[in-house]
mmCIF file of C-alpha atoms in Angstrom:
data_model
loop_
_atom_site.group_PDB
_atom_site.id
_atom_site.type_symbol
_atom_site.label_atom_id
_atom_site.label_comp_id
_atom_site.label_asym_id
_atom_site.label_seq_id
_atom_site.Cartn_x
_atom_site.Cartn_y
_atom_site.Cartn_z
ATOM 1 C CA MET A 16 19.799 -18.685 66.615
ATOM 2 C CA TRP A 17 18.621 -15.372 65.149
ATOM 3 C CA TYR A 18 18.112 -13.865 68.634
ATOM 4 C CA ILE A 19 21.798 -14.527 69.336
ATOM 5 C CA ILE A 20 22.681 -12.372 66.312
ATOM 6 C CA THR A 21 20.211 -9.586 67.039
ATOM 7 C CA ASP A 22 20.404 -9.511 70.838
ATOM 8 C CA GLU A 23 23.553 -10.763 72.557
ATOM 9 C CA PRO A 24 25.081 -14.054 73.641
ATOM 10 C CA MET A 25 22.687 -16.011 75.821
ATOM 11 C CA LYS A 26 23.107 -15.685 79.577
ATOM 12 C CA ILE A 27 22.537 -18.840 81.566
ATOM 13 C CA LEU A 28 20.340 -17.898 84.500
ATOM 14 C CA LYS A 29 18.883 -19.509 87.597
ATOM 15 C CA VAL A 30 16.421 -18.444 90.259
ATOM 16 C CA ASN A 31 18.062 -16.536 93.098
ATOM 17 C CA THR A 32 16.663 -18.349 96.105
ATOM 18 C CA ALA A 33 18.400 -15.965 98.532
ATOM 19 C CA ALA A 34 16.482 -12.905 97.258
ATOM 20 C CA ALA A 35 12.832 -12.053 97.641
ATOM 21 C CA THR A 36 10.575 -12.180 94.620
ATOM 22 C CA ILE A 37 9.943 -8.933 92.764
ATOM 23 C CA GLU A 38 6.223 -8.375 92.120
ATOM 24 C CA GLY A 39 5.529 -12.095 92.215
ATOM 25 C CA ALA A 40 8.366 -13.004 89.809
ATOM 26 C CA PRO A 41 11.516 -14.637 91.142
ATOM 27 C CA GLN A 42 14.776 -12.734 90.777
ATOM 28 C CA MET A 43 17.205 -14.311 88.315
ATOM 29 C CA VAL A 44 20.989 -14.442 88.577
ATOM 30 C CA GLU A 45 23.640 -15.822 86.275
ATOM 31 C CA LYS A 46 24.604 -19.458 86.852
ATOM 32 C CA HIS A 47 28.225 -20.252 87.555
ATOM 33 C CA ARG A 48 29.844 -22.433 84.859
ATOM 34 C CA SER A 49 30.248 -25.291 87.296
ATOM 35 C CA GLU A 50 26.434 -25.449 87.589
ATOM 36 C CA TRP A 51 25.739 -25.624 83.852
ATOM 37 C CA THR A 52 23.860 -28.612 82.484
ATOM 38 C CA ALA A 53 24.549 -30.039 79.024
ATOM 39 C CA GLU A 54 21.614 -27.970 77.690
ATOM 40 C CA ASP A 55 23.045 -24.822 79.318
ATOM 41 C CA LYS A 56 26.412 -25.466 77.654
ATOM 42 C CA ASN A 57 24.710 -25.839 74.252
ATOM 43 C CA LYS A 58 22.838 -22.562 74.731
ATOM 44 C CA ALA A 59 25.997 -20.764 75.837
ATOM 45 C CA ASN A 60 27.828 -22.065 72.758
ATOM 46 C CA LEU A 61 25.283 -20.673 70.261
ATOM 47 C CA ASP A 62 27.220 -17.400 69.912
ATOM 48 C CA ASN A 63 30.358 -19.350 68.975
ATOM 49 C CA ILE A 64 28.418 -21.391 66.419
ATOM 50 C CA ALA A 65 26.945 -18.247 64.870
ATOM 51 C CA LYS A 66 30.414 -16.601 64.745
ATOM 52 C CA TYR A 67 31.805 -19.716 63.063
ATOM 53 C CA ILE A 68 29.077 -19.519 60.404
ATOM 54 C CA PHE A 69 29.947 -15.885 59.725
ATOM 55 C CA TYR A 70 33.659 -16.656 59.583
ATOM 56 C CA LYS A 71 33.145 -19.480 57.071
ATOM 57 C CA THR A 72 30.810 -17.523 54.794
ATOM 58 C CA LEU A 73 32.643 -14.200 54.580
ATOM 59 C CA ASP A 74 35.443 -13.577 52.102
ATOM 60 C CA LYS A 75 38.885 -12.530 53.361
ATOM 61 C CA ASN A 76 38.211 -8.845 52.820
ATOM 62 C CA MET A 77 34.995 -8.827 54.881
ATOM 63 C CA PHE A 78 36.488 -11.151 57.494
ATOM 64 C CA ALA A 79 39.324 -8.664 58.024
ATOM 65 C CA LYS A 80 36.740 -5.987 58.809
ATOM 66 C CA ILE A 81 34.884 -8.015 61.459
ATOM 67 C CA LYS A 82 37.610 -10.160 63.017
ATOM 68 C CA THR A 83 37.943 -7.914 66.076
ATOM 69 C CA CYS A 84 34.239 -8.191 66.939
ATOM 70 C CA THR A 85 33.596 -10.169 70.107
ATOM 71 C CA SER A 86 29.991 -11.284 69.550
ATOM 72 C CA THR A 87 27.761 -12.172 66.637
ATOM 73 C CA LYS A 88 25.632 -9.129 67.450
ATOM 74 C CA GLU A 89 28.708 -6.939 66.955
ATOM 75 C CA ILE A 90 29.536 -8.778 63.711
ATOM 76 C CA TRP A 91 25.969 -8.314 62.442
ATOM 77 C CA GLU A 92 25.933 -4.603 63.276
ATOM 78 C CA LYS A 93 29.311 -4.106 61.576
ATOM 79 C CA LEU A 94 28.222 -6.017 58.455
ATOM 80 C CA THR A 95 24.955 -4.084 58.311
ATOM 81 C CA GLN A 96 26.834 -0.805 58.534
ATOM 82 C CA LEU A 97 29.400 -1.898 55.931
ATOM 83 C CA CYS A 98 26.848 -3.237 53.443
ATOM 84 C CA GLU A 99 23.958 -0.853 53.905
ATOM 85 C CA GLY A 100 25.804 2.239 55.041
ATOM 86 C CA ASN A 101 24.474 4.990 57.245
ATOM 87 C CA ASP A 102 21.094 6.694 56.808
ATOM 88 C CA GLN A 103 22.484 9.176 54.263
ATOM 89 C CA THR A 104 23.977 6.350 52.178
ATOM 90 C CA LYS A 105 20.691 4.426 52.305
ATOM 91 C CA GLU A 106 18.797 7.536 51.201
ATOM 92 C CA ASN A 107 21.208 8.039 48.291
ATOM 93 C CA LYS A 108 20.867 4.388 47.247
ATOM 94 C CA LEU A 109 17.081 4.700 47.352
ATOM 95 C CA THR A 110 17.164 7.871 45.242
ATOM 96 C CA VAL A 111 19.323 6.143 42.615
ATOM 97 C CA ALA A 112 17.087 3.054 42.606
ATOM 98 C CA ILE A 113 13.957 5.196 42.146
ATOM 99 C CA GLN A 114 15.675 6.967 39.237
ATOM 100 C CA LYS A 115 16.473 3.576 37.686
ATOM 101 C CA PHE A 116 12.796 2.615 38.056
ATOM 102 C CA ASP A 117 11.601 5.898 36.560
ATOM 103 C CA ASN A 118 14.049 5.700 33.631
ATOM 104 C CA ALA A 119 13.628 1.978 32.844
ATOM 105 C CA LYS A 120 12.975 1.406 29.142
ATOM 106 C CA MET A 121 13.246 -1.669 26.969
ATOM 107 C CA LYS A 122 16.129 -0.991 24.593
ATOM 108 C CA GLN A 123 16.113 -1.585 20.850
ATOM 109 C CA GLY A 124 17.177 -5.202 20.196
ATOM 110 C CA GLU A 125 16.702 -6.217 23.828
ATOM 111 C CA THR A 126 14.628 -9.343 24.419
ATOM 112 C CA LEU A 127 11.742 -9.358 26.828
ATOM 113 C CA ALA A 128 13.635 -11.880 28.988
ATOM 114 C CA GLU A 129 16.564 -9.463 29.255
ATOM 115 C CA PHE A 130 14.267 -6.576 30.098
ATOM 116 C CA ASP A 131 12.413 -8.742 32.642
ATOM 117 C CA GLU A 132 15.701 -9.568 34.385
ATOM 118 C CA GLN A 133 16.852 -5.928 34.404
ATOM 119 C CA PHE A 134 13.500 -4.615 35.634
ATOM 120 C CA SER A 135 13.130 -7.333 38.282
ATOM 121 C CA ASP A 136 16.588 -6.452 39.616
ATOM 122 C CA ILE A 137 15.440 -2.835 40.019
ATOM 123 C CA ILE A 138 12.291 -3.933 41.878
ATOM 124 C CA ILE A 139 14.314 -6.223 44.180
ATOM 125 C CA GLU A 140 16.731 -3.378 44.915
ATOM 126 C CA LEU A 141 13.843 -1.030 45.722
ATOM 127 C CA ILE A 142 12.217 -3.567 48.034
ATOM 128 C CA SER A 143 15.515 -4.196 49.837
ATOM 129 C CA LEU A 144 15.759 -0.430 50.415
ATOM 130 C CA GLY A 145 12.240 -0.323 51.853
ATOM 131 C CA LYS A 146 10.399 1.095 48.831
ATOM 132 C CA ASP A 147 7.284 -0.762 47.741
ATOM 133 C CA TYR A 148 5.125 -0.154 44.724
ATOM 134 C CA PHE A 149 1.631 -1.475 44.148
ATOM 135 C CA ASN A 150 1.262 -4.148 41.436
ATOM 136 C CA ARG A 151 -0.685 -1.657 39.324
ATOM 137 C CA GLU A 152 2.135 0.932 39.465
ATOM 138 C CA ILE A 153 4.683 -1.677 38.407
ATOM 139 C CA ALA A 154 2.519 -3.020 35.572
ATOM 140 C CA LEU A 155 1.841 0.478 34.235
ATOM 141 C CA LYS A 156 5.550 1.315 34.410
ATOM 142 C CA VAL A 157 6.442 -1.811 32.421
ATOM 143 C CA MET A 158 3.767 -0.948 29.844
ATOM 144 C CA ARG A 159 5.222 2.547 29.425
ATOM 145 C CA ALA A 160 8.737 1.106 29.200
ATOM 146 C CA LEU A 161 7.916 -1.180 26.263
ATOM 147 C CA PRO A 162 8.426 -0.092 22.648
ATOM 148 C CA ARG A 163 5.447 1.089 20.546
ATOM 149 C CA GLU A 164 4.931 -2.317 18.883
ATOM 150 C CA TRP A 165 3.713 -3.608 22.261
ATOM 151 C CA ASP A 166 0.877 -1.047 22.505
ATOM 152 C CA VAL A 167 -1.788 -3.423 21.199
ATOM 153 C CA LYS A 168 -0.932 -6.021 23.846
ATOM 154 C CA THR A 169 -0.590 -3.538 26.706
ATOM 155 C CA ILE A 170 -3.928 -1.878 25.877
ATOM 156 C CA ALA A 171 -5.604 -5.284 25.811
ATOM 157 C CA MET A 172 -4.005 -6.175 29.164
ATOM 158 C CA ARG A 173 -5.149 -2.899 30.744
ATOM 159 C CA GLU A 174 -8.722 -3.634 29.727
ATOM 160 C CA SER A 175 -8.824 -7.357 30.467
ATOM 161 C CA LYS A 176 -6.685 -7.774 33.605
ATOM 162 C CA ASP A 177 -6.990 -6.520 37.146
ATOM 163 C CA LEU A 178 -3.602 -4.807 37.360
ATOM 164 C CA ASN A 179 -3.934 -4.512 41.144
ATOM 165 C CA LYS A 180 -3.728 -8.300 41.466
ATOM 166 C CA LEU A 181 -1.308 -9.007 38.622
ATOM 167 C CA GLU A 182 2.090 -10.110 39.959
ATOM 168 C CA LEU A 183 5.203 -9.016 38.055
ATOM 169 C CA HIS A 184 6.236 -12.558 37.069
ATOM 170 C CA ASP A 185 2.710 -13.312 35.751
ATOM 171 C CA PHE A 186 2.709 -10.028 33.853
ATOM 172 C CA PHE A 187 6.008 -10.858 32.151
ATOM 173 C CA ALA A 188 4.806 -14.425 31.443
ATOM 174 C CA ASP A 189 1.835 -12.971 29.505
ATOM 175 C CA LEU A 190 4.138 -10.623 27.626
ATOM 176 C CA LYS A 191 6.578 -13.432 26.797
ATOM 177 C CA ALA A 192 3.727 -15.532 25.387
ATOM 178 C CA TYR A 193 2.787 -12.583 23.171
ATOM 179 C CA GLU A 194 6.440 -12.119 22.141
ATOM 180 C CA PHE A 195 6.536 -15.808 21.172
ATOM 181 C CA GLU A 196 3.355 -15.401 19.079
ATOM 182 C CA LEU A 197 4.843 -12.360 17.351
ATOM 183 C CA GLY A 198 7.995 -14.316 16.571
ATOM 184 C CA ILE A 199 5.987 -17.146 14.986
ATOM 185 C CA ARG A 200 3.916 -14.734 12.851
ATOM 186 C CA THR A 201 6.960 -12.898 11.504
ATOM 187 C CA GLU A 202 8.842 -16.021 10.463
#
């Protein structure tokens, strides 16, 4: 179904027996509706099914913006433009997301789980805007974003772990285990 959204509604074709073949391939022409098989009708209806899915999933505000579109490709292009914006808007969003990444710091009184959620949201936003960081860059950024009392743990992790292979969720899992140990020792 995705090709219906990204290309255009499917055309039902047949071999044109009246025309000569072009470079060994037969020439194709559109079938008249009266010639359609049940399978042809299903293929031709895919655009309507895709439009129906869009109509049912969009809220009233977004539906109002796409209701004049005649194909799912048009709907998709309109939604992409509305949600992602033009190239300048995308560039601005990326700049803001990079600034959020650069300025990320764990706040006083914030739990590691809260910081994990906030930082992961930034990474997801960056990825959706086409910006990727290496695992090492992300791990080092998190280490710099943690308060001073985490220095012992982050130094140990730098020396004992291959930061190039350390996934963000695994990194935070290690930190949360350490946070738990700290909590037990201070009680």
